[in-house]
């Protein structure tokens, strides 16, 4: 990644990339409805834009079949005609989000049986990193991208993937105890710019689950099979690596000793 120029503006100017998980299968079972979640998030995005008029917010929707940009505050079409950012932001974002959800659902219907119904978070993360690279190369004066990954996780269990992503990048991982007050969590924890964080007592993670997830079911596992060619991890034995196509040998019958890992036998 290109090295980031340090301070280009006198004040802290942030580029905030927001990855929204829109997976309907998750939200249908969540205690917090997607519409109320969205109202908290919209208020949060507005507060970021109000903190500094040079701040930039980009929202990427993460579905279970594809990902797409649904909002970019730097685009001219988002500027409110009557000096009101709020209506313009809400209208544009909600419209794009609705189009996205319909397309995501249609792709699911057209798709094959392989749909595991997990959100494509790695895809939207890649899009965010590409956008940040574009901003770095856009010229001398640009908002400072926030490279730490902050995670706000809503659900019953913790997400090992997000815990690790936040831990490795120096971001904050937070699982709100009271999702009804989500805006307060977002505004007090995630709205703080990187400079201010040095002076604040932000929530510290109580523990990080460093276990790996299998490539086949995206489940966190203690032990598994690893492809010796590409290091893909699987929870059970496969004849062939789904990532690189390497053909595996048979499972050893006495695998009770040192390791349960299966190596490619060629
Ligand atoms: Zn698996
Ligand atoms: Zn492989």
PDB file of C-alpha atoms and ligand atoms in Angstrom:
ATOM      1  CA  UNK A   1       0.000   0.000   0.000  1.00  0.00           C
ATOM      2  CA  UNK A   2       1.265   3.468  -0.796  1.00  0.00           C
ATOM      3  CA  UNK A   3       2.546   5.355   2.189  1.00  0.00           C
ATOM      4  CA  UNK A   4       0.026   7.846   3.486  1.00  0.00           C
ATOM      5  CA  UNK A   5       1.001  11.497   3.668  1.00  0.00           C
ATOM      6  CA  UNK A   6       0.491  12.553   7.264  1.00  0.00           C
ATOM      7  CA  UNK A   7      -1.345  15.859   7.727  1.00  0.00           C
ATOM      8  CA  UNK A   8      -2.662  17.531   4.632  1.00  0.00           C
ATOM      9  CA  UNK A   9      -5.330  19.630   6.310  1.00  0.00           C
ATOM     10  CA  UNK A  10      -5.067  21.725   9.480  1.00  0.00           C
ATOM     11  CA  UNK A  11      -7.962  19.816  11.084  1.00  0.00           C
ATOM     12  CA  UNK A  12      -8.610  16.124  11.080  1.00  0.00           C
ATOM     13  CA  UNK A  13     -10.340  15.228   7.850  1.00  0.00           C
ATOM     14  CA  UNK A  14     -11.484  11.651   7.591  1.00  0.00           C
ATOM     15  CA  UNK A  15     -12.519   9.353   4.812  1.00  0.00           C
ATOM     16  CA  UNK A  16     -14.813   6.833   6.458  1.00  0.00           C
ATOM     17  CA  UNK A  17     -15.566   3.636   4.590  1.00  0.00           C
ATOM     18  CA  UNK A  18     -18.692   1.985   5.998  1.00  0.00           C
ATOM     19  CA  UNK A  19     -19.411  -1.656   5.149  1.00  0.00           C
ATOM     20  CA  UNK A  20     -23.048  -2.464   5.847  1.00  0.00           C
ATOM     21  CA  UNK A  21     -24.069  -6.077   6.223  1.00  0.00           C
ATOM     22  CA  UNK A  22     -27.416  -6.303   4.448  1.00  0.00           C
ATOM     23  CA  UNK A  23     -27.760 -10.097   4.529  1.00  0.00           C
ATOM     24  CA  UNK A  24     -31.541 -10.612   4.861  1.00  0.00           C
ATOM     25  CA  UNK A  25     -31.075 -14.046   6.415  1.00  0.00           C
ATOM     26  CA  UNK A  26     -29.247 -12.472   9.329  1.00  0.00           C
ATOM     27  CA  UNK A  27     -31.563  -9.517   9.785  1.00  0.00           C
ATOM     28  CA  UNK A  28     -34.696 -11.685   9.713  1.00  0.00           C
ATOM     29  CA  UNK A  29     -33.519 -13.337  12.936  1.00  0.00           C
ATOM     30  CA  UNK A  30     -32.010 -10.286  14.621  1.00  0.00           C
ATOM     31  CA  UNK A  31     -33.567  -8.612  17.658  1.00  0.00           C
ATOM     32  CA  UNK A  32     -32.870  -5.222  16.048  1.00  0.00           C
ATOM     33  CA  UNK A  33     -34.800  -4.664  12.823  1.00  0.00           C
ATOM     34  CA  UNK A  34     -32.882  -3.563   9.742  1.00  0.00           C
ATOM     35  CA  UNK A  35     -34.929  -0.367   9.418  1.00  0.00           C
ATOM     36  CA  UNK A  36     -34.139   0.778  12.957  1.00  0.00           C
ATOM     37  CA  UNK A  37     -30.502  -0.239  12.454  1.00  0.00           C
ATOM     38  CA  UNK A  38     -30.453   1.890   9.335  1.00  0.00           C
ATOM     39  CA  UNK A  39     -31.925   4.922  11.104  1.00  0.00           C
ATOM     40  CA  UNK A  40     -29.100   4.748  13.664  1.00  0.00           C
ATOM     41  CA  UNK A  41     -26.517   4.430  10.908  1.00  0.00           C
ATOM     42  CA  UNK A  42     -27.939   7.339   8.888  1.00  0.00           C
ATOM     43  CA  UNK A  43     -27.777   9.599  11.942  1.00  0.00           C
ATOM     44  CA  UNK A  44     -24.197   8.467  12.490  1.00  0.00           C
ATOM     45  CA  UNK A  45     -23.214   9.216   8.884  1.00  0.00           C
ATOM     46  CA  UNK A  46     -24.768  12.660   9.145  1.00  0.00           C
ATOM     47  CA  UNK A  47     -22.884  13.392  12.339  1.00  0.00           C
ATOM     48  CA  UNK A  48     -19.611  12.446  10.619  1.00  0.00           C
ATOM     49  CA  UNK A  49     -20.362  14.858   7.778  1.00  0.00           C
ATOM     50  CA  UNK A  50     -21.386  17.576  10.194  1.00  0.00           C
ATOM     51  CA  UNK A  51     -18.211  17.262  12.264  1.00  0.00           C
ATOM     52  CA  UNK A  52     -16.192  18.581   9.363  1.00  0.00           C
ATOM     53  CA  UNK A  53     -17.515  19.645   5.990  1.00  0.00           C
ATOM     54  CA  UNK A  54     -14.453  18.107   4.332  1.00  0.00           C
ATOM     55  CA  UNK A  55     -15.133  14.673   5.822  1.00  0.00           C
ATOM     56  CA  UNK A  56     -16.087  12.033   3.308  1.00  0.00           C
ATOM     57  CA  UNK A  57     -18.289   8.974   3.823  1.00  0.00           C
ATOM     58  CA  UNK A  58     -18.523   6.033   1.431  1.00  0.00           C
ATOM     59  CA  UNK A  59     -20.987   3.218   2.111  1.00  0.00           C
ATOM     60  CA  UNK A  60     -20.607  -0.263   0.632  1.00  0.00           C
ATOM     61  CA  UNK A  61     -23.502  -2.687   0.960  1.00  0.00           C
ATOM     62  CA  UNK A  62     -22.448  -6.261   1.679  1.00  0.00           C
ATOM     63  CA  UNK A  63     -25.021  -8.758   0.499  1.00  0.00           C
ATOM     64  CA  UNK A  64     -24.922 -12.537   0.249  1.00  0.00           C
ATOM     65  CA  UNK A  65     -24.421 -12.576  -3.500  1.00  0.00           C
ATOM     66  CA  UNK A  66     -22.581  -9.394  -4.307  1.00  0.00           C
ATOM     67  CA  UNK A  67     -21.364  -6.054  -2.945  1.00  0.00           C
ATOM     68  CA  UNK A  68     -21.753  -2.547  -4.297  1.00  0.00           C
ATOM     69  CA  UNK A  69     -21.191   1.107  -3.484  1.00  0.00           C
ATOM     70  CA  UNK A  70     -24.475   2.626  -2.339  1.00  0.00           C
ATOM     71  CA  UNK A  71     -23.358   6.070  -1.195  1.00  0.00           C
ATOM     72  CA  UNK A  72     -20.464   8.474  -1.714  1.00  0.00           C
ATOM     73  CA  UNK A  73     -20.718  11.879  -0.054  1.00  0.00           C
ATOM     74  CA  UNK A  74     -18.155  13.367  -2.473  1.00  0.00           C
ATOM     75  CA  UNK A  75     -20.445  12.943  -5.474  1.00  0.00           C
ATOM     76  CA  UNK A  76     -22.167  16.135  -6.574  1.00  0.00           C
ATOM     77  CA  UNK A  77     -25.564  14.439  -6.795  1.00  0.00           C
ATOM     78  CA  UNK A  78     -25.622  13.991  -3.046  1.00  0.00           C
ATOM     79  CA  UNK A  79     -25.478  17.668  -2.188  1.00  0.00           C
ATOM     80  CA  UNK A  80     -28.797  18.928  -0.899  1.00  0.00           C
ATOM     81  CA  UNK A  81     -30.224  21.734  -2.968  1.00  0.00           C
ATOM     82  CA  UNK A  82     -31.472  23.655   0.055  1.00  0.00           C
ATOM     83  CA  UNK A  83     -28.346  23.401   2.111  1.00  0.00           C
ATOM     84  CA  UNK A  84     -29.753  20.270   3.721  1.00  0.00           C
ATOM     85  CA  UNK A  85     -27.443  17.281   3.632  1.00  0.00           C
ATOM     86  CA  UNK A  86     -29.739  15.027   5.605  1.00  0.00           C
ATOM     87  CA  UNK A  87     -32.579  14.635   3.093  1.00  0.00           C
ATOM     88  CA  UNK A  88     -30.187  14.216   0.176  1.00  0.00           C
ATOM     89  CA  UNK A  89     -28.131  11.621   2.008  1.00  0.00           C
ATOM     90  CA  UNK A  90     -31.147   9.626   3.184  1.00  0.00           C
ATOM     91  CA  UNK A  91     -32.954   9.680  -0.129  1.00  0.00           C
ATOM     92  CA  UNK A  92     -29.950   8.665  -2.215  1.00  0.00           C
ATOM     93  CA  UNK A  93     -28.705   6.023   0.153  1.00  0.00           C
ATOM     94  CA  UNK A  94     -32.082   4.408   0.737  1.00  0.00           C
ATOM     95  CA  UNK A  95     -32.848   4.351  -2.984  1.00  0.00           C
ATOM     96  CA  UNK A  96     -29.527   2.723  -3.877  1.00  0.00           C
ATOM     97  CA  UNK A  97     -29.880   0.312  -0.965  1.00  0.00           C
ATOM     98  CA  UNK A  98     -33.298  -0.795  -2.141  1.00  0.00           C
ATOM     99  CA  UNK A  99     -31.997  -1.371  -5.676  1.00  0.00           C
ATOM    100  CA  UNK A 100     -29.090  -3.287  -4.213  1.00  0.00           C
ATOM    101  CA  UNK A 101     -31.313  -5.521  -2.047  1.00  0.00           C
ATOM    102  CA  UNK A 102     -33.563  -6.382  -5.004  1.00  0.00           C
ATOM    103  CA  UNK A 103     -30.593  -7.263  -7.217  1.00  0.00           C
ATOM    104  CA  UNK A 104     -28.984  -9.279  -4.422  1.00  0.00           C
ATOM    105  CA  UNK A 105     -32.191 -11.243  -3.933  1.00  0.00           C
ATOM    106  CA  UNK A 106     -32.599 -11.860  -7.683  1.00  0.00           C
ATOM    107  CA  UNK A 107     -29.028 -13.103  -7.947  1.00  0.00           C
ATOM    108  CA  UNK A 108     -29.787 -15.494  -5.104  1.00  0.00           C
ATOM    109  CA  UNK A 109     -32.816 -16.872  -6.949  1.00  0.00           C
ATOM    110  CA  UNK A 110     -30.870 -17.227 -10.197  1.00  0.00           C
ATOM    111  CA  UNK A 111     -27.835 -18.681  -8.457  1.00  0.00           C
ATOM    112  CA  UNK A 112     -26.915 -22.283  -8.099  1.00  0.00           C
ATOM    113  CA  UNK A 113     -27.241 -24.482  -5.018  1.00  0.00           C
ATOM    114  CA  UNK A 114     -23.900 -23.429  -3.649  1.00  0.00           C
ATOM    115  CA  UNK A 115     -25.242 -20.379  -1.812  1.00  0.00           C
ATOM    116  CA  UNK A 116     -24.091 -20.599   1.792  1.00  0.00           C
ATOM    117  CA  UNK A 117     -25.954 -17.422   2.657  1.00  0.00           C
ATOM    118  CA  UNK A 118     -22.960 -15.855   4.371  1.00  0.00           C
ATOM    119  CA  UNK A 119     -22.200 -12.197   3.801  1.00  0.00           C
ATOM    120  CA  UNK A 120     -19.475 -11.327   1.304  1.00  0.00           C
ATOM    121  CA  UNK A 121     -17.432  -9.315   3.751  1.00  0.00           C
ATOM    122  CA  UNK A 122     -14.070 -10.054   2.147  1.00  0.00           C
ATOM    123  CA  UNK A 123     -15.435  -8.729  -1.155  1.00  0.00           C
ATOM    124  CA  UNK A 124     -16.609  -5.442   0.329  1.00  0.00           C
ATOM    125  CA  UNK A 125     -13.338  -5.104   2.277  1.00  0.00           C
ATOM    126  CA  UNK A 126     -11.432  -5.442  -0.996  1.00  0.00           C
ATOM    127  CA  UNK A 127     -13.627  -2.771  -2.572  1.00  0.00           C
ATOM    128  CA  UNK A 128     -12.971  -0.448   0.379  1.00  0.00           C
ATOM    129  CA  UNK A 129      -9.201  -0.957   0.099  1.00  0.00           C
ATOM    130  CA  UNK A 130      -9.325  -0.296  -3.652  1.00  0.00           C
ATOM    131  CA  UNK A 131     -11.238   2.924  -3.030  1.00  0.00           C
ATOM    132  CA  UNK A 132      -8.683   4.004  -0.417  1.00  0.00           C
ATOM    133  CA  UNK A 133      -5.887   3.351  -2.907  1.00  0.00           C
ATOM    134  CA  UNK A 134      -7.701   5.496  -5.448  1.00  0.00           C
ATOM    135  CA  UNK A 135      -7.974   8.318  -2.919  1.00  0.00           C
ATOM    136  CA  UNK A 136      -4.271   8.085  -2.066  1.00  0.00           C
ATOM    137  CA  UNK A 137      -3.437   8.539  -5.732  1.00  0.00           C
ATOM    138  CA  UNK A 138      -5.966  11.284  -6.366  1.00  0.00           C
ATOM    139  CA  UNK A 139      -3.621  14.187  -5.631  1.00  0.00           C
ATOM    140  CA  UNK A 140      -1.982  16.004  -2.785  1.00  0.00           C
ATOM    141  CA  UNK A 141      -5.108  17.173  -0.974  1.00  0.00           C
ATOM    142  CA  UNK A 142      -7.389  14.371   0.081  1.00  0.00           C
ATOM    143  CA  UNK A 143      -9.134  13.216   3.236  1.00  0.00           C
ATOM    144  CA  UNK A 144      -7.182  10.841   5.412  1.00  0.00           C
ATOM    145  CA  UNK A 145      -8.494   7.302   4.973  1.00  0.00           C
ATOM    146  CA  UNK A 146      -9.073   5.459   8.230  1.00  0.00           C
ATOM    147  CA  UNK A 147      -7.033   2.326   7.773  1.00  0.00           C
ATOM    148  CA  UNK A 148      -7.936   0.715  11.148  1.00  0.00           C
ATOM    149  CA  UNK A 149     -10.941  -1.553  10.858  1.00  0.00           C
ATOM    150  CA  UNK A 150     -13.592  -0.741  13.459  1.00  0.00           C
ATOM    151  CA  UNK A 151     -16.222  -3.428  13.896  1.00  0.00           C
ATOM    152  CA  UNK A 152     -19.677  -3.018  15.330  1.00  0.00           C
ATOM    153  CA  UNK A 153     -21.179  -6.466  15.615  1.00  0.00           C
ATOM    154  CA  UNK A 154     -24.872  -7.033  16.229  1.00  0.00           C
ATOM    155  CA  UNK A 155     -25.847 -10.576  17.005  1.00  0.00           C
ATOM    156  CA  UNK A 156     -25.792 -13.207  19.688  1.00  0.00           C
ATOM    157  CA  UNK A 157     -22.265 -14.540  19.162  1.00  0.00           C
ATOM    158  CA  UNK A 158     -19.005 -12.758  18.543  1.00  0.00           C
ATOM    159  CA  UNK A 159     -17.397 -12.684  15.117  1.00  0.00           C
ATOM    160  CA  UNK A 160     -13.873 -14.155  15.201  1.00  0.00           C
ATOM    161  CA  UNK A 161     -13.139 -12.696  11.754  1.00  0.00           C
ATOM    162  CA  UNK A 162     -14.034  -9.119  12.793  1.00  0.00           C
ATOM    163  CA  UNK A 163     -12.279  -9.486  16.152  1.00  0.00           C
ATOM    164  CA  UNK A 164      -9.080 -10.459  14.355  1.00  0.00           C
ATOM    165  CA  UNK A 165      -9.466  -7.749  11.690  1.00  0.00           C
ATOM    166  CA  UNK A 166      -9.871  -5.021  14.339  1.00  0.00           C
ATOM    167  CA  UNK A 167      -7.098  -6.389  16.522  1.00  0.00           C
ATOM    168  CA  UNK A 168      -4.571  -6.615  13.685  1.00  0.00           C
ATOM    169  CA  UNK A 169      -5.317  -3.130  12.312  1.00  0.00           C
ATOM    170  CA  UNK A 170      -5.560  -1.382  15.696  1.00  0.00           C
ATOM    171  CA  UNK A 171      -9.285  -0.678  15.414  1.00  0.00           C
ATOM    172  CA  UNK A 172     -12.111  -1.071  17.905  1.00  0.00           C
ATOM    173  CA  UNK A 173     -14.303  -4.160  18.082  1.00  0.00           C
ATOM    174  CA  UNK A 174     -17.607  -3.509  19.809  1.00  0.00           C
ATOM    175  CA  UNK A 175     -20.655  -5.643  20.387  1.00  0.00           C
ATOM    176  CA  UNK A 176     -23.322  -3.264  21.732  1.00  0.00           C
ATOM    177  CA  UNK A 177     -25.008  -4.601  24.861  1.00  0.00           C
ATOM    178  CA  UNK A 178     -28.123  -2.562  24.104  1.00  0.00           C
ATOM    179  CA  UNK A 179     -28.671  -2.372  20.331  1.00  0.00           C
ATOM    180  CA  UNK A 180     -31.536   0.109  20.874  1.00  0.00           C
ATOM    181  CA  UNK A 181     -28.933   2.720  21.758  1.00  0.00           C
ATOM    182  CA  UNK A 182     -26.805   1.975  18.722  1.00  0.00           C
ATOM    183  CA  UNK A 183     -26.412   5.617  17.694  1.00  0.00           C
ATOM    184  CA  UNK A 184     -24.774   6.429  21.027  1.00  0.00           C
ATOM    185  CA  UNK A 185     -22.281   3.630  20.588  1.00  0.00           C
ATOM    186  CA  UNK A 186     -21.563   4.728  17.027  1.00  0.00           C
ATOM    187  CA  UNK A 187     -21.187   8.420  17.844  1.00  0.00           C
ATOM    188  CA  UNK A 188     -19.085   8.003  20.990  1.00  0.00           C
ATOM    189  CA  UNK A 189     -16.800   5.223  19.785  1.00  0.00           C
ATOM    190  CA  UNK A 190     -16.669   5.139  16.002  1.00  0.00           C
ATOM    191  CA  UNK A 191     -17.043   8.839  15.217  1.00  0.00           C
ATOM    192  CA  UNK A 192     -13.815   9.750  16.991  1.00  0.00           C
ATOM    193  CA  UNK A 193     -11.001  10.514  14.595  1.00  0.00           C
ATOM    194  CA  UNK A 194      -7.671   8.755  14.932  1.00  0.00           C
ATOM    195  CA  UNK A 195      -5.930  11.743  16.524  1.00  0.00           C
ATOM    196  CA  UNK A 196      -8.533  12.044  19.312  1.00  0.00           C
ATOM    197  CA  UNK A 197      -8.381   8.356  20.143  1.00  0.00           C
ATOM    198  CA  UNK A 198      -5.031   8.825  21.832  1.00  0.00           C
ATOM    199  CA  UNK A 199      -6.780  10.892  24.528  1.00  0.00           C
ATOM    200  CA  UNK A 200      -9.860   8.704  25.018  1.00  0.00           C
ATOM    201  CA  UNK A 201     -10.603   5.520  26.890  1.00  0.00           C
ATOM    202  CA  UNK A 202     -12.236   3.520  24.148  1.00  0.00           C
ATOM    203  CA  UNK A 203     -13.669   0.040  24.802  1.00  0.00           C
ATOM    204  CA  UNK A 204     -10.986  -2.577  24.958  1.00  0.00           C
ATOM    205  CA  UNK A 205     -11.622  -6.036  23.637  1.00  0.00           C
ATOM    206  CA  UNK A 206     -11.975  -8.602  26.399  1.00  0.00           C
ATOM    207  CA  UNK A 207     -10.426 -11.283  24.244  1.00  0.00           C
ATOM    208  CA  UNK A 208      -9.793 -12.121  20.639  1.00  0.00           C
ATOM    209  CA  UNK A 209     -10.728 -15.450  19.142  1.00  0.00           C
ATOM    210  CA  UNK A 210      -7.674 -16.285  17.030  1.00  0.00           C
ATOM    211  CA  UNK A 211      -9.052 -19.521  15.670  1.00  0.00           C
ATOM    212  CA  UNK A 212      -9.272 -19.887  11.902  1.00  0.00           C
ATOM    213  CA  UNK A 213     -12.457 -20.334   9.891  1.00  0.00           C
ATOM    214  CA  UNK A 214     -12.878 -23.159   7.410  1.00  0.00           C
ATOM    215  CA  UNK A 215     -13.165 -22.178   3.760  1.00  0.00           C
ATOM    216  CA  UNK A 216     -16.044 -24.566   3.134  1.00  0.00           C
ATOM    217  CA  UNK A 217     -18.574 -23.453   5.764  1.00  0.00           C
ATOM    218  CA  UNK A 218     -16.981 -20.280   7.205  1.00  0.00           C
ATOM    219  CA  UNK A 219     -17.163 -21.872  10.648  1.00  0.00           C
ATOM    220  CA  UNK A 220     -14.596 -21.267  13.347  1.00  0.00           C
ATOM    221  CA  UNK A 221     -12.713 -24.494  14.002  1.00  0.00           C
ATOM    222  CA  UNK A 222     -10.146 -25.776  16.508  1.00  0.00           C
ATOM    223  CA  UNK A 223      -8.603 -28.394  14.218  1.00  0.00           C
ATOM    224  CA  UNK A 224      -8.930 -29.008  10.537  1.00  0.00           C
ATOM    225  CA  UNK A 225      -7.370 -30.026   7.260  1.00  0.00           C
ATOM    226  CA  UNK A 226      -5.022 -27.659   5.485  1.00  0.00           C
ATOM    227  CA  UNK A 227      -4.004 -27.683   1.845  1.00  0.00           C
ATOM    228  CA  UNK A 228      -0.205 -27.837   1.724  1.00  0.00           C
ATOM    229  CA  UNK A 229      -0.176 -25.946  -1.577  1.00  0.00           C
ATOM    230  CA  UNK A 230      -2.332 -22.875  -0.919  1.00  0.00           C
ATOM    231  CA  UNK A 231      -2.936 -23.158   2.864  1.00  0.00           C
ATOM    232  CA  UNK A 232      -6.729 -23.230   2.532  1.00  0.00           C
ATOM    233  CA  UNK A 233      -8.390 -24.649   5.645  1.00  0.00           C
ATOM    234  CA  UNK A 234     -11.224 -27.179   5.688  1.00  0.00           C
ATOM    235  CA  UNK A 235     -13.220 -28.640   8.557  1.00  0.00           C
ATOM    236  CA  UNK A 236     -13.415 -32.087   6.957  1.00  0.00           C
ATOM    237  CA  UNK A 237     -11.548 -34.109   4.392  1.00  0.00           C
ATOM    238  CA  UNK A 238     -12.112 -33.261   0.746  1.00  0.00           C
ATOM    239  CA  UNK A 239     -10.860 -35.110  -2.291  1.00  0.00           C
ATOM    240  CA  UNK A 240      -9.798 -31.886  -3.942  1.00  0.00           C
ATOM    241  CA  UNK A 241      -8.892 -28.388  -2.744  1.00  0.00           C
ATOM    242  CA  UNK A 242     -11.726 -26.062  -3.732  1.00  0.00           C
ATOM    243  CA  UNK A 243      -9.314 -23.114  -3.882  1.00  0.00           C
ATOM    244  CA  UNK A 244      -6.339 -24.346  -5.924  1.00  0.00           C
ATOM    245  CA  UNK A 245      -7.610 -27.657  -7.291  1.00  0.00           C
ATOM    246  CA  UNK A 246      -4.890 -29.841  -5.746  1.00  0.00           C
ATOM    247  CA  UNK A 247      -5.919 -33.478  -5.335  1.00  0.00           C
ATOM    248  CA  UNK A 248      -5.551 -34.883  -1.825  1.00  0.00           C
ATOM    249  CA  UNK A 249      -4.753 -38.434  -0.769  1.00  0.00           C
ATOM    250  CA  UNK A 250      -6.778 -40.610   1.592  1.00  0.00           C
ATOM    251  CA  UNK A 251      -7.267 -39.766   5.264  1.00  0.00           C
ATOM    252  CA  UNK A 252      -4.953 -41.621   7.611  1.00  0.00           C
ATOM    253  CA  UNK A 253      -7.004 -43.916   9.828  1.00  0.00           C
ATOM    254  CA  UNK A 254      -4.866 -43.419  12.969  1.00  0.00           C
ATOM    255  CA  UNK A 255      -5.057 -39.689  13.289  1.00  0.00           C
ATOM    256  CA  UNK A 256      -5.361 -39.569  17.048  1.00  0.00           C
ATOM    257  CA  UNK A 257      -1.813 -38.492  17.790  1.00  0.00           C
ATOM    258  CA  UNK A 258       0.053 -35.305  17.125  1.00  0.00           C
ATOM    259  CA  UNK A 259      -1.880 -33.755  14.313  1.00  0.00           C
ATOM    260  CA  UNK A 260      -5.156 -34.044  12.547  1.00  0.00           C
ATOM    261  CA  UNK A 261      -3.889 -32.134   9.568  1.00  0.00           C
ATOM    262  CA  UNK A 262      -3.908 -33.825   6.226  1.00  0.00           C
ATOM    263  CA  UNK A 263      -1.126 -33.106   3.821  1.00  0.00           C
ATOM    264  CA  UNK A 264      -1.202 -33.402   0.119  1.00  0.00           C
ATOM    265  CA  UNK A 265       0.404 -36.660  -0.903  1.00  0.00           C
ATOM    266  CA  UNK A 266       2.235 -36.142  -4.142  1.00  0.00           C
TER     267      UNK A 266
HETATM  268 ZN1  LIG B   1     -16.208 -26.330   6.702  1.00  0.00          ZN
HETATM  269 ZN1  LIG B   2      -5.243 -25.578  -2.153  1.00  0.00          ZN
END
